[in-house]
Short mmCIF file of C-alpha atoms and ligand atoms in Angstrom, two decimals:
data_model
loop_
_atom_site.label_atom_id
_atom_site.label_comp_id
_atom_site.label_asym_id
_atom_site.label_seq_id
_atom_site.Cartn_x
_atom_site.Cartn_y
_atom_site.Cartn_z
CA MET A 1 17.12 16.38 4.71
CA ALA A 2 14.09 16.59 2.72
CA MET A 3 11.07 18.26 4.82
CA ASP A 4 8.62 15.54 3.97
CA TYR A 5 10.86 12.42 4.70
CA PRO A 6 10.95 11.17 8.28
CA GLU A 7 14.18 10.21 10.44
CA LEU A 8 14.97 6.61 9.58
CA ARG A 9 15.10 4.05 12.25
CA LEU A 10 15.14 0.25 13.11
CA PHE A 11 11.94 -1.22 14.93
CA ILE A 12 13.07 -3.87 17.36
CA GLY A 13 10.68 -5.49 20.09
CA GLY A 14 8.48 -2.25 19.80
CA ARG A 15 11.33 0.14 19.97
CA TRP A 16 12.33 2.87 17.35
CA ILE A 17 16.15 2.74 17.09
CA GLY A 18 17.99 5.63 15.58
CA LEU A 19 21.53 5.91 14.04
CA ASP A 20 22.98 6.55 17.66
CA GLY A 21 26.71 5.67 16.74
CA ARG A 22 25.59 2.81 14.39
CA ARG A 23 26.80 2.51 10.60
CA GLY A 24 24.55 3.82 8.30
CA GLU A 25 23.76 4.72 4.48
CA PRO A 26 22.09 7.14 2.72
CA VAL A 27 19.05 6.84 1.07
CA TYR A 28 18.69 8.73 -2.24
CA ASN A 29 15.81 10.59 -4.15
CA PRO A 30 16.52 8.86 -7.66
CA ALA A 31 14.61 11.84 -9.43
CA THR A 32 17.01 14.54 -7.96
CA GLY A 33 20.04 12.44 -6.67
CA ASN A 34 19.60 14.16 -3.42
CA VAL A 35 20.11 12.37 0.12
CA LEU A 36 16.80 12.05 1.81
CA ALA A 37 18.14 10.72 5.01
CA GLU A 38 20.61 8.50 6.57
CA LEU A 39 19.61 4.73 7.35
CA PRO A 40 20.91 3.02 10.48
CA HIS A 41 22.21 -0.36 10.05
CA ALA A 42 21.40 -3.01 12.52
CA THR A 43 24.21 -4.21 14.71
CA GLU A 44 24.85 -7.98 15.56
CA ALA A 45 23.36 -7.04 18.93
CA ASP A 46 20.41 -5.46 17.22
CA LEU A 47 19.83 -8.47 15.25
CA ASP A 48 20.13 -10.91 18.27
CA GLU A 49 17.34 -8.78 20.01
CA ALA A 50 15.29 -8.81 17.14
CA LEU A 51 15.62 -12.55 16.89
CA ALA A 52 14.75 -12.80 20.78
CA SER A 53 11.61 -10.38 20.19
CA ALA A 54 10.51 -12.45 17.30
CA ALA A 55 10.68 -15.65 19.39
CA ALA A 56 8.82 -14.04 22.54
CA GLY A 57 6.50 -12.36 19.99
CA PHE A 58 5.70 -15.55 18.43
CA ASP A 59 4.79 -17.18 21.55
CA ARG A 60 2.22 -14.50 22.09
CA TRP A 61 0.98 -13.94 19.01
CA ARG A 62 0.18 -17.52 17.96
CA ARG A 63 -1.82 -17.63 21.05
CA THR A 64 -3.72 -14.66 20.04
CA SER A 65 -7.13 -15.36 18.50
CA PRO A 66 -7.89 -15.21 14.75
CA VAL A 67 -10.39 -12.77 15.40
CA GLU A 68 -8.14 -10.25 17.61
CA ARG A 69 -5.35 -10.84 14.75
CA ALA A 70 -7.70 -9.69 12.07
CA ARG A 71 -8.82 -6.61 14.13
CA VAL A 72 -5.26 -5.64 14.24
CA LEU A 73 -4.70 -6.41 10.43
CA GLN A 74 -7.90 -4.54 9.53
CA GLN A 75 -7.18 -1.32 11.61
CA THR A 76 -4.06 -1.30 10.08
CA SER A 77 -5.75 -1.30 6.43
CA ALA A 78 -8.03 1.12 7.48
CA ARG A 79 -5.17 3.80 8.79
CA MET A 80 -3.22 2.98 5.63
CA LEU A 81 -6.23 4.19 3.49
CA GLU A 82 -6.58 7.37 5.85
CA ARG A 83 -3.08 8.14 5.22
CA ARG A 84 -2.75 7.11 1.87
CA ASP A 85 -1.31 10.29 0.59
CA GLN A 86 1.53 10.77 3.01
CA ILE A 87 2.63 7.05 2.50
CA ALA A 88 2.26 7.50 -1.40
CA ALA A 89 4.70 10.65 -1.10
CA LEU A 90 7.28 8.48 0.58
CA ILE A 91 7.08 5.89 -2.25
CA THR A 92 7.43 8.82 -4.87
CA LEU A 93 10.45 9.94 -2.97
CA GLU A 94 12.45 6.90 -2.34
CA LEU A 95 11.49 4.98 -5.58
CA GLY A 96 10.44 7.67 -8.20
CA LYS A 97 7.20 6.05 -9.24
CA PRO A 98 4.77 8.70 -10.35
CA ILE A 99 2.50 9.87 -7.38
CA ALA A 100 -0.93 8.52 -9.11
CA GLU A 101 0.65 4.92 -9.19
CA ALA A 102 2.05 5.41 -5.82
CA LYS A 103 -1.24 6.23 -4.29
CA ALA A 104 -2.86 3.09 -6.10
CA GLU A 105 0.00 0.93 -4.71
CA VAL A 106 -1.02 2.07 -1.02
CA GLU A 107 -4.62 1.19 -1.78
CA GLN A 108 -3.46 -2.24 -3.10
CA ALA A 109 -1.44 -2.77 0.04
CA ALA A 110 -4.35 -2.02 2.03
CA GLY A 111 -6.37 -4.57 0.18
CA ILE A 112 -3.80 -7.14 0.79
CA PHE A 113 -3.99 -6.49 4.68
CA ASN A 114 -7.69 -6.63 4.70
CA TRP A 115 -7.80 -10.02 2.48
CA ASN A 116 -5.25 -11.35 5.07
CA ALA A 117 -7.22 -10.36 8.04
CA GLU A 118 -10.36 -12.09 6.69
CA GLU A 119 -8.70 -14.96 5.38
CA GLY A 120 -6.61 -15.56 8.66
CA ARG A 121 -10.03 -16.29 10.39
CA ARG A 122 -10.78 -19.26 8.08
CA ALA A 123 -7.46 -21.25 8.42
CA TYR A 124 -9.91 -24.33 8.71
CA GLY A 125 -8.47 -27.88 9.11
CA ARG A 126 -10.41 -31.15 8.10
CA VAL A 127 -11.79 -33.98 9.93
CA ILE A 128 -10.90 -37.27 8.15
CA PRO A 129 -13.12 -40.32 8.66
CA PRO A 130 -11.26 -42.87 10.89
CA ARG A 131 -10.84 -46.68 10.29
CA THR A 132 -11.75 -47.57 14.08
CA GLN A 133 -14.91 -46.76 15.89
CA GLY A 134 -14.65 -44.23 18.59
CA ALA A 135 -11.53 -42.63 16.82
CA MET A 136 -11.02 -39.00 15.85
CA GLN A 137 -8.77 -37.90 13.22
CA PHE A 138 -8.11 -34.17 11.95
CA ALA A 139 -5.58 -32.29 10.22
CA VAL A 140 -5.11 -28.61 11.76
CA ARG A 141 -3.11 -25.55 10.52
CA GLU A 142 -0.73 -24.14 12.76
CA PRO A 143 1.62 -20.86 12.43
CA LEU A 144 4.88 -21.82 11.21
CA GLY A 145 6.99 -19.83 13.58
CA PRO A 146 9.21 -16.54 13.44
CA ILE A 147 9.53 -15.57 9.69
CA ALA A 148 12.31 -13.87 8.03
CA ALA A 149 11.48 -11.63 5.28
CA PHE A 150 13.19 -9.94 2.60
CA ALA A 151 11.61 -7.28 0.43
CA SER A 152 12.72 -5.51 -2.86
CA TRP A 153 12.66 -1.86 -3.66
CA ASN A 154 10.34 -1.96 -6.56
CA ALA A 155 7.03 -2.19 -4.64
CA PRO A 156 7.82 -0.64 -1.28
CA ALA A 157 4.29 -1.11 0.00
CA ILE A 158 3.08 -3.88 -1.60
CA THR A 159 5.92 -6.31 -1.01
CA PRO A 160 6.29 -5.80 2.93
CA SER A 161 2.52 -5.87 2.93
CA ARG A 162 2.14 -9.40 1.38
CA LYS A 163 4.89 -10.56 3.56
CA ILE A 164 3.83 -8.74 6.91
CA SER A 165 0.19 -9.28 6.68
CA GLY A 166 0.25 -12.92 5.48
CA ALA A 167 2.61 -14.07 8.07
CA LEU A 168 0.68 -12.18 10.84
CA ALA A 169 -2.70 -13.41 9.79
CA ALA A 170 -1.22 -16.98 9.92
CA GLY A 171 -0.11 -16.43 13.51
CA CYS A 172 3.60 -15.92 12.79
CA SER A 173 6.12 -13.17 13.98
CA VAL A 174 8.18 -11.47 11.34
CA ILE A 175 11.64 -9.93 11.06
CA ILE A 176 11.63 -8.14 7.92
CA LYS A 177 14.68 -6.66 6.28
CA ALA A 178 12.90 -4.10 3.67
CA SER A 179 14.98 -2.65 1.08
CA GLU A 180 17.64 -0.14 2.08
CA GLU A 181 16.57 1.88 -0.93
CA THR A 182 12.72 2.43 -0.08
CA PRO A 183 13.15 1.98 4.15
CA ALA A 184 10.44 4.70 5.11
CA THR A 185 7.52 3.26 3.35
CA ALA A 186 8.24 -0.03 5.36
CA LEU A 187 8.69 1.93 8.56
CA ALA A 188 5.47 3.75 8.01
CA ILE A 189 3.57 0.30 7.68
CA ALA A 190 5.41 -0.90 10.94
CA ALA A 191 4.09 2.35 12.54
CA LEU A 192 0.51 1.64 11.48
CA LEU A 193 0.54 -1.91 13.04
CA GLN A 194 2.08 -0.42 16.14
CA GLU A 195 -0.85 2.15 16.47
CA SER A 196 -3.44 -0.65 15.60
CA GLY A 197 -2.51 -2.48 18.81
CA LEU A 198 0.18 -5.14 17.62
CA PRO A 199 2.01 -6.59 20.51
CA ASP A 200 5.78 -5.51 20.77
CA GLY A 201 8.28 -8.12 19.18
CA VAL A 202 5.51 -9.71 16.82
CA LEU A 203 7.05 -7.44 13.88
CA ASN A 204 10.74 -6.15 13.74
CA VAL A 205 12.11 -4.21 10.91
CA VAL A 206 15.87 -4.01 10.30
CA PHE A 207 18.30 -2.64 7.55
CA GLY A 208 22.02 -3.29 6.98
CA ASN A 209 24.31 -5.05 4.66
CA PRO A 210 21.58 -7.53 3.03
CA ALA A 211 24.09 -10.47 2.82
CA GLU A 212 25.13 -10.28 6.33
CA ILE A 213 21.63 -9.92 7.62
CA SER A 214 20.07 -12.77 5.63
CA ALA A 215 22.99 -14.98 6.70
CA LYS A 216 22.44 -14.46 10.30
CA LEU A 217 18.50 -14.58 10.45
CA ILE A 218 18.43 -17.60 8.29
CA GLY A 219 20.90 -19.27 10.04
CA SER A 220 19.36 -18.79 13.53
CA PRO A 221 17.26 -21.85 14.90
CA ILE A 222 14.34 -19.34 15.73
CA ILE A 223 13.65 -18.59 12.28
CA ARG A 224 11.40 -21.18 10.71
CA GLY A 225 10.52 -19.99 7.27
CA ILE A 226 11.85 -17.28 4.84
CA THR A 227 10.13 -15.19 2.20
CA PHE A 228 12.22 -13.12 -0.45
CA THR A 229 11.30 -10.99 -3.40
CA GLY A 230 14.20 -10.09 -5.66
CA SER A 231 16.52 -11.45 -8.30
CA THR A 232 16.75 -15.17 -9.09
CA SER A 233 20.46 -15.17 -8.14
CA VAL A 234 19.97 -13.95 -4.69
CA GLY A 235 16.95 -16.13 -4.31
CA LYS A 236 18.95 -18.96 -4.87
CA GLN A 237 21.79 -17.90 -2.47
CA LEU A 238 19.05 -17.74 0.34
CA ALA A 239 17.54 -20.87 -0.78
CA SER A 240 20.56 -22.78 -0.08
CA LEU A 241 20.92 -21.10 3.30
CA ALA A 242 17.34 -22.16 4.19
CA VAL A 243 17.77 -25.72 3.00
CA GLN A 244 20.68 -26.15 5.52
CA GLY A 245 18.32 -25.26 8.29
CA MET A 246 15.33 -27.21 6.62
CA LYS A 247 13.22 -23.94 6.57
CA ARG A 248 10.09 -23.43 4.59
CA MET A 249 10.70 -20.68 1.62
CA THR A 250 8.73 -18.46 -0.49
CA LEU A 251 10.62 -17.00 -3.47
CA GLU A 252 9.30 -14.50 -5.68
CA LEU A 253 12.05 -14.19 -8.28
CA GLY A 254 12.78 -12.53 -11.78
CA GLY A 255 10.14 -13.00 -14.62
CA HIS A 256 10.76 -11.63 -18.32
CA ALA A 257 7.03 -11.98 -19.23
CA PRO A 258 6.11 -12.95 -22.53
CA VAL A 259 2.93 -11.18 -24.50
CA VAL A 260 1.41 -13.36 -27.12
CA ILE A 261 -0.43 -11.30 -29.72
CA PHE A 262 -2.64 -13.05 -32.37
CA GLN A 263 -3.87 -11.69 -35.51
CA ASP A 264 -7.30 -11.75 -34.41
CA VAL A 265 -6.94 -8.74 -32.48
CA ASP A 266 -6.82 -4.93 -33.50
CA PRO A 267 -3.09 -4.33 -33.01
CA GLU A 268 -3.60 -0.58 -32.38
CA ALA A 269 -5.75 -1.17 -29.55
CA VAL A 270 -3.59 -3.51 -27.90
CA ALA A 271 -0.75 -1.33 -28.19
CA LEU A 272 -2.36 1.28 -26.18
CA SER A 273 -2.87 -0.82 -23.38
CA ALA A 274 0.45 -2.45 -23.67
CA VAL A 275 2.29 0.76 -23.57
CA THR A 276 0.42 1.83 -20.23
CA ALA A 277 1.15 -1.78 -18.77
CA LYS A 278 4.84 -1.80 -19.65
CA TYR A 279 6.20 1.52 -18.51
CA ARG A 280 4.03 1.30 -15.08
CA ASN A 281 6.70 1.76 -12.51
CA ALA A 282 9.10 2.50 -15.49
CA GLY A 283 8.90 -1.25 -16.09
CA GLN A 284 10.49 -2.14 -12.67
CA VAL A 285 7.92 -4.64 -12.03
CA CYS A 286 8.59 -8.44 -11.80
CA THR A 287 5.29 -8.84 -14.31
CA SER A 288 5.98 -6.44 -16.34
CA PRO A 289 5.27 -7.33 -19.79
CA THR A 290 8.31 -7.24 -22.04
CA ARG A 291 9.02 -9.99 -24.82
CA PHE A 292 6.10 -9.13 -27.15
CA TYR A 293 5.39 -12.05 -29.63
CA VAL A 294 3.24 -10.50 -32.42
CA HIS A 295 1.90 -12.43 -35.21
CA ARG A 296 3.95 -11.78 -38.41
CA SER A 297 0.71 -10.26 -40.18
CA ILE A 298 0.10 -7.28 -37.57
CA HIS A 299 3.59 -7.06 -36.00
CA ASP A 300 4.58 -3.92 -37.87
CA ARG A 301 1.25 -2.17 -37.25
CA PHE A 302 1.72 -3.15 -33.47
CA VAL A 303 5.27 -1.45 -33.49
CA ALA A 304 4.19 1.64 -35.14
CA ARG A 305 1.51 2.37 -32.75
CA PHE A 306 3.49 1.43 -29.46
CA THR A 307 6.19 3.59 -30.99
CA GLU A 308 3.94 6.58 -31.31
CA LEU A 309 2.30 6.11 -27.71
CA ALA A 310 5.67 5.40 -26.21
CA ARG A 311 7.30 8.56 -27.48
CA ALA A 312 4.44 10.78 -26.07
CA ILE A 313 5.07 9.46 -22.39
CA LYS A 314 5.86 12.53 -20.44
CA VAL A 315 8.84 11.44 -18.14
CA GLY A 316 9.67 13.36 -14.94
CA ASN A 317 9.62 13.81 -11.33
CA GLY A 318 6.82 11.36 -10.06
CA LEU A 319 5.76 14.23 -7.60
CA ASP A 320 4.55 16.14 -10.71
CA PRO A 321 1.01 15.20 -11.32
CA ALA A 322 1.38 15.36 -15.22
CA THR A 323 4.57 12.70 -15.07
CA LYS A 324 3.71 9.25 -16.39
CA MET A 325 6.81 7.77 -16.00
CA GLY A 326 9.21 8.57 -13.43
CA PRO A 327 13.02 7.96 -12.91
CA LEU A 328 14.73 4.46 -12.44
CA ALA A 329 15.17 3.52 -8.77
CA ASN A 330 19.17 3.85 -9.04
CA ALA A 331 22.09 4.18 -11.06
CA ARG A 332 22.39 0.35 -11.12
CA ARG A 333 19.42 0.06 -13.33
CA LEU A 334 20.64 2.81 -15.74
CA GLU A 335 23.73 0.90 -16.35
CA ALA A 336 21.60 -2.23 -16.80
CA MET A 337 19.61 -0.57 -19.42
CA ASP A 338 22.73 0.73 -21.33
CA ARG A 339 24.02 -2.98 -21.75
CA PHE A 340 20.90 -4.04 -23.43
CA LEU A 341 20.65 -1.26 -25.78
CA ASP A 342 24.87 -1.50 -26.59
CA ASP A 343 24.05 -5.20 -27.41
CA ALA A 344 21.21 -4.12 -29.67
CA ARG A 345 23.13 -1.50 -31.32
CA SER A 346 26.07 -3.73 -31.65
CA ARG A 347 23.68 -6.23 -33.75
CA GLN A 348 22.05 -3.59 -35.67
CA ILE A 349 18.72 -4.18 -34.34
CA ALA A 350 16.08 -1.37 -34.83
CA ILE A 351 15.29 0.97 -31.98
CA PRO A 352 12.12 2.82 -32.94
CA VAL A 353 11.58 4.73 -29.83
CA GLY A 354 14.01 5.63 -26.64
CA GLY A 355 17.03 3.83 -26.22
CA LYS A 356 19.27 6.66 -24.11
CA ARG A 357 19.42 8.18 -20.72
CA ILE A 358 17.64 11.41 -20.30
CA GLY A 359 20.56 13.66 -18.97
CA GLY A 360 20.82 16.08 -16.27
CA GLU A 361 20.08 15.21 -12.73
CA GLY A 362 18.37 11.94 -11.53
CA CYS A 363 18.10 8.38 -12.93
CA PHE A 364 16.01 9.20 -15.96
CA TYR A 365 15.77 6.83 -19.06
CA SER A 366 13.50 7.03 -22.05
CA PRO A 367 10.71 4.66 -22.62
CA THR A 368 12.22 2.22 -25.26
CA LEU A 369 11.27 -0.37 -27.67
CA ILE A 370 13.77 -2.75 -29.45
CA ALA A 371 12.09 -4.17 -32.62
CA ASN A 372 12.13 -7.48 -34.33
CA VAL A 373 14.96 -9.12 -31.84
CA ASP A 374 16.31 -12.53 -32.68
CA GLU A 375 16.86 -15.10 -29.83
CA GLU A 376 20.57 -14.23 -29.32
CA CYS A 377 19.93 -10.59 -28.53
CA LEU A 378 20.55 -9.64 -24.56
CA VAL A 379 16.95 -8.59 -24.28
CA SER A 380 15.55 -11.66 -25.38
CA ASN A 381 17.45 -13.79 -22.78
CA VAL A 382 17.82 -11.40 -19.52
CA GLU A 383 14.80 -9.48 -17.97
CA PRO A 384 15.55 -5.74 -18.25
CA PHE A 385 13.52 -4.94 -15.18
CA GLY A 386 13.48 -1.28 -16.69
CA PRO A 387 11.58 0.59 -19.41
CA ILE A 388 12.55 -1.66 -22.38
CA ALA A 389 10.25 -3.73 -24.30
CA ALA A 390 11.10 -5.83 -27.48
CA THR A 391 9.12 -7.39 -30.30
CA THR A 392 9.52 -10.57 -32.45
CA ALA A 393 7.20 -11.62 -34.99
CA PHE A 394 5.87 -15.10 -34.84
CA ASP A 395 3.85 -17.41 -37.15
CA THR A 396 2.04 -20.35 -35.52
CA ALA A 397 0.55 -20.84 -31.99
CA GLU A 398 3.50 -23.69 -31.66
CA ASP A 399 6.07 -21.08 -32.29
CA ALA A 400 4.77 -18.80 -30.00
CA ILE A 401 4.75 -21.32 -27.27
CA ARG A 402 8.27 -22.26 -27.80
CA LEU A 403 9.31 -18.71 -27.67
CA CYS A 404 7.43 -17.94 -24.33
CA ASN A 405 9.03 -21.21 -22.72
CA ARG A 406 12.42 -20.95 -24.09
CA LEU A 407 13.97 -19.22 -20.93
CA PRO A 408 14.12 -20.55 -17.35
CA PHE A 409 11.53 -18.11 -16.24
CA GLY A 410 7.92 -18.28 -16.00
CA LEU A 411 6.39 -15.97 -13.73
CA ALA A 412 3.74 -13.64 -15.70
CA SER A 413 2.70 -14.28 -18.92
CA TYR A 414 -0.26 -12.47 -21.30
CA VAL A 415 -2.10 -13.58 -24.25
CA MET A 416 -4.33 -11.16 -26.42
CA THR A 417 -6.71 -13.08 -28.67
CA ASN A 418 -10.37 -13.62 -29.37
CA ASP A 419 -10.06 -16.92 -30.55
CA MET A 420 -10.99 -19.57 -27.79
CA ARG A 421 -8.65 -22.26 -29.64
CA ASN A 422 -5.62 -20.04 -29.28
CA ALA A 423 -6.38 -19.10 -25.76
CA GLY A 424 -6.76 -22.63 -24.77
CA ALA A 425 -3.43 -23.76 -26.55
CA MET A 426 -1.72 -20.87 -24.77
CA ILE A 427 -3.14 -21.63 -21.10
CA ASP A 428 -2.24 -25.02 -21.64
CA GLY A 429 1.39 -24.60 -23.12
CA ILE A 430 2.70 -21.70 -21.28
CA GLU A 431 5.14 -22.63 -18.29
CA ALA A 432 4.50 -19.69 -16.04
CA GLY A 433 2.52 -19.06 -12.59
CA ASN A 434 0.06 -16.64 -14.49
CA VAL A 435 -1.26 -16.63 -17.78
CA ILE A 436 -3.41 -13.40 -18.14
CA VAL A 437 -5.80 -13.35 -21.25
CA ASN A 438 -7.05 -10.03 -22.85
CA HIS A 439 -5.84 -7.76 -19.87
CA TRP A 440 -3.02 -6.86 -17.83
CA GLN A 441 -3.69 -7.61 -14.14
CA ALA A 442 -1.46 -10.47 -13.02
CA SER A 443 -2.30 -10.50 -9.22
CA LEU A 444 -5.01 -9.52 -6.65
CA PRO A 445 -5.01 -9.93 -2.87
CA GLU A 446 -7.24 -13.13 -3.32
CA THR A 447 -5.32 -14.58 -6.08
CA PRO A 448 -2.14 -17.05 -5.87
CA PHE A 449 0.86 -15.24 -7.47
CA GLY A 450 4.04 -17.57 -7.96
CA GLY A 451 6.53 -18.55 -10.69
CA TYR A 452 7.48 -21.82 -12.41
CA LYS A 453 11.17 -22.95 -12.84
CA ASP A 454 13.65 -19.93 -11.72
CA SER A 455 11.10 -17.55 -11.15
CA GLY A 456 10.58 -18.89 -7.87
CA VAL A 457 8.97 -21.19 -5.29
CA GLY A 458 5.65 -21.29 -3.68
CA SER A 459 3.04 -18.68 -3.72
CA GLU A 460 2.01 -15.09 -2.35
CA GLY A 461 -1.53 -13.91 -2.20
CA GLY A 462 -4.74 -15.94 -2.00
CA VAL A 463 -5.08 -19.03 0.44
CA GLU A 464 -1.95 -20.43 -0.71
CA GLY A 465 0.07 -17.20 0.34
CA LEU A 466 -1.41 -17.91 4.10
CA GLN A 467 -0.80 -21.64 3.80
CA ALA A 468 2.91 -20.92 3.14
CA PHE A 469 3.04 -19.72 6.91
CA GLN A 470 1.46 -22.52 8.17
CA ASN A 471 2.08 -26.14 9.23
CA ILE A 472 -0.21 -28.96 8.89
CA LYS A 473 -0.46 -31.05 12.07
CA TYR A 474 -2.36 -34.39 11.93
CA VAL A 475 -4.02 -35.46 15.11
CA SER A 476 -5.48 -38.88 15.71
CA GLU A 477 -7.16 -39.79 19.18
CA HIS A 478 -8.24 -43.05 20.24
CA ARG A 479 -10.97 -42.39 22.88
CA PRO A 480 -11.26 -44.67 25.87
CA PRO A 481 -14.20 -46.85 25.81
CA SER A 482 -16.94 -45.34 28.19
P1 NAD B 501 19.84 -7.64 -6.46
O1 NAD B 501 19.63 -8.78 -6.80
O2 NAD B 501 21.22 -6.75 -6.11
O3 NAD B 501 18.74 -7.13 -5.10
C1 NAD B 501 17.47 -7.51 -5.18
C2 NAD B 501 16.87 -7.30 -3.67
O4 NAD B 501 17.51 -8.30 -3.03
C3 NAD B 501 17.23 -5.84 -3.28
O5 NAD B 501 16.37 -5.69 -2.56
C4 NAD B 501 18.42 -6.36 -2.40
O6 NAD B 501 18.47 -5.43 -1.00
C5 NAD B 501 18.18 -7.89 -1.80
N1 NAD B 501 19.36 -8.69 -1.63
C6 NAD B 501 20.30 -8.73 -2.27
N2 NAD B 501 21.40 -9.54 -1.80
C7 NAD B 501 20.61 -10.06 -0.68
C8 NAD B 501 20.84 -10.93 0.29
N3 NAD B 501 22.12 -11.52 0.27
N4 NAD B 501 20.00 -11.30 1.34
C9 NAD B 501 18.79 -10.74 1.22
N5 NAD B 501 18.62 -9.84 0.41
C10 NAD B 501 19.36 -9.24 -0.79
O7 NAD B 501 19.35 -6.69 -7.61
P2 NAD B 501 18.74 -5.16 -7.68
O8 NAD B 501 20.09 -4.59 -8.30
O9 NAD B 501 18.44 -4.50 -6.42
O10 NAD B 501 17.69 -5.57 -8.46
C11 NAD B 501 17.67 -5.87 -10.10
C12 NAD B 501 17.38 -7.28 -10.42
O11 NAD B 501 16.61 -7.93 -9.21
C13 NAD B 501 16.34 -6.99 -11.48
O12 NAD B 501 17.24 -7.43 -12.46
C14 NAD B 501 15.39 -7.95 -11.13
O13 NAD B 501 15.30 -9.42 -11.78
C15 NAD B 501 15.39 -8.62 -9.58
N6 NAD B 501 14.06 -7.98 -9.04
C16 NAD B 501 13.18 -8.84 -8.92
C17 NAD B 501 12.01 -8.28 -8.13
C18 NAD B 501 10.80 -8.92 -8.13
O14 NAD B 501 9.76 -8.54 -7.87
N7 NAD B 501 10.84 -10.42 -8.46
C19 NAD B 501 12.06 -7.05 -7.47
C20 NAD B 501 13.17 -6.39 -7.30
C21 NAD B 501 14.35 -6.92 -8.04
#
């Protein structure tokens, strides 16, 4: 076991529960392949206890004033910032992300807690003018109920923070199954909430076989809503379970983000910021810019500069401050990258940079660009979720819009232009939950984030993210005449 990595436990009803004879699984450091610790799996009885705790926790938390809820969330945010470096080290150990990126992630997660703390106090309803004199009509927001949350491994602090702080701010209790690959970060967040005075049972953290846990939790009548971040295929399975019980759902699924680069921008300058955006977290980000549609007149200049910059990226252990890109999260991602490259090679498509594993220990892969891809190529159709970018030349704005919209995904999209007509055409034409013009920041705590089509259902972030955890109750009172 590594020195800085904690013993892993479940967190149910305010109790920390260790292996104690339970089945478990090892958690690996993807930079070294070493086992960090053994993660206990929740038993059937543990899950029953988590459900009962969430039910009792909800009963208490929904009656807790929004001001008190805000205090708990704000204190958690403050503690998260105080312990930024320790939590960041956990992220780097279990995911591989460079330490500077991990610190920035913890800061963002703290910002999300703070935003939800503030916004939870403003869960205003509205008064609706009545048709009858003496009547009162209003609509109020009420917490949905106990929430089952499922978080992926690629943003171990941000994803659980969005789900937990959004649900808690709305007055819901939560059972979260964070990723089995990045459990310590989620447990650190739970510990901060407990320290900040969150009552027992309001948050529960479990791990185990994802399919078994999701079937059990979503199938329980106690759970009233689900929130999931992960792949589209798993999202669809969970959605069908949720529909059986008429449960509200928020699904953040795959992206495969397009980037449209018009001829009026400097291709070398765009390549510089694009390389930073693309290889952040080794491309394992649902908003990662991947399908680069570049105007034909500047395509080759963009590719040349992008190639130069990608080749210069220092890949290594994320704990080394000089590292700019860490390993991939696991061996599954390495195998996935190989499939994209095998496909490109079989089609004789140019690979100006990267395209191979970096040998030795750990899950390292080189920053990769596949240039001039056609529409049949695997990378043109399937989200790589890794350090692979692909370019295609386009001629007209209509052409670019068609390319952006040809896949069933629509999460983030990016446009680089100084021409308002192009920007307007893209904003109107792209079918995606985010259209980001002339920069790469696709989400903030206060902005809604969600997908069109197969990229998901509903939004996280912003007031929309909070409303995902609320019901609307309409009240109409006819007062007796005095
Ligand atoms: P995966 O589909 O096996 O798992 C994705 C996540 O869902 C994991 O955290 C996993 O533990 C969880 N999961 C799997 N089956 C589940 C179930 N039945 N119930 C509840 N949770 C379940 O894929 P993976 O290999 O971990 O990740 C690769 C793919 O996932 C990528 O291609 C990418 O498109 C997608 N992904 C998307 C996001 C995102 O932010 N939208 C995040 C992570 C992964």
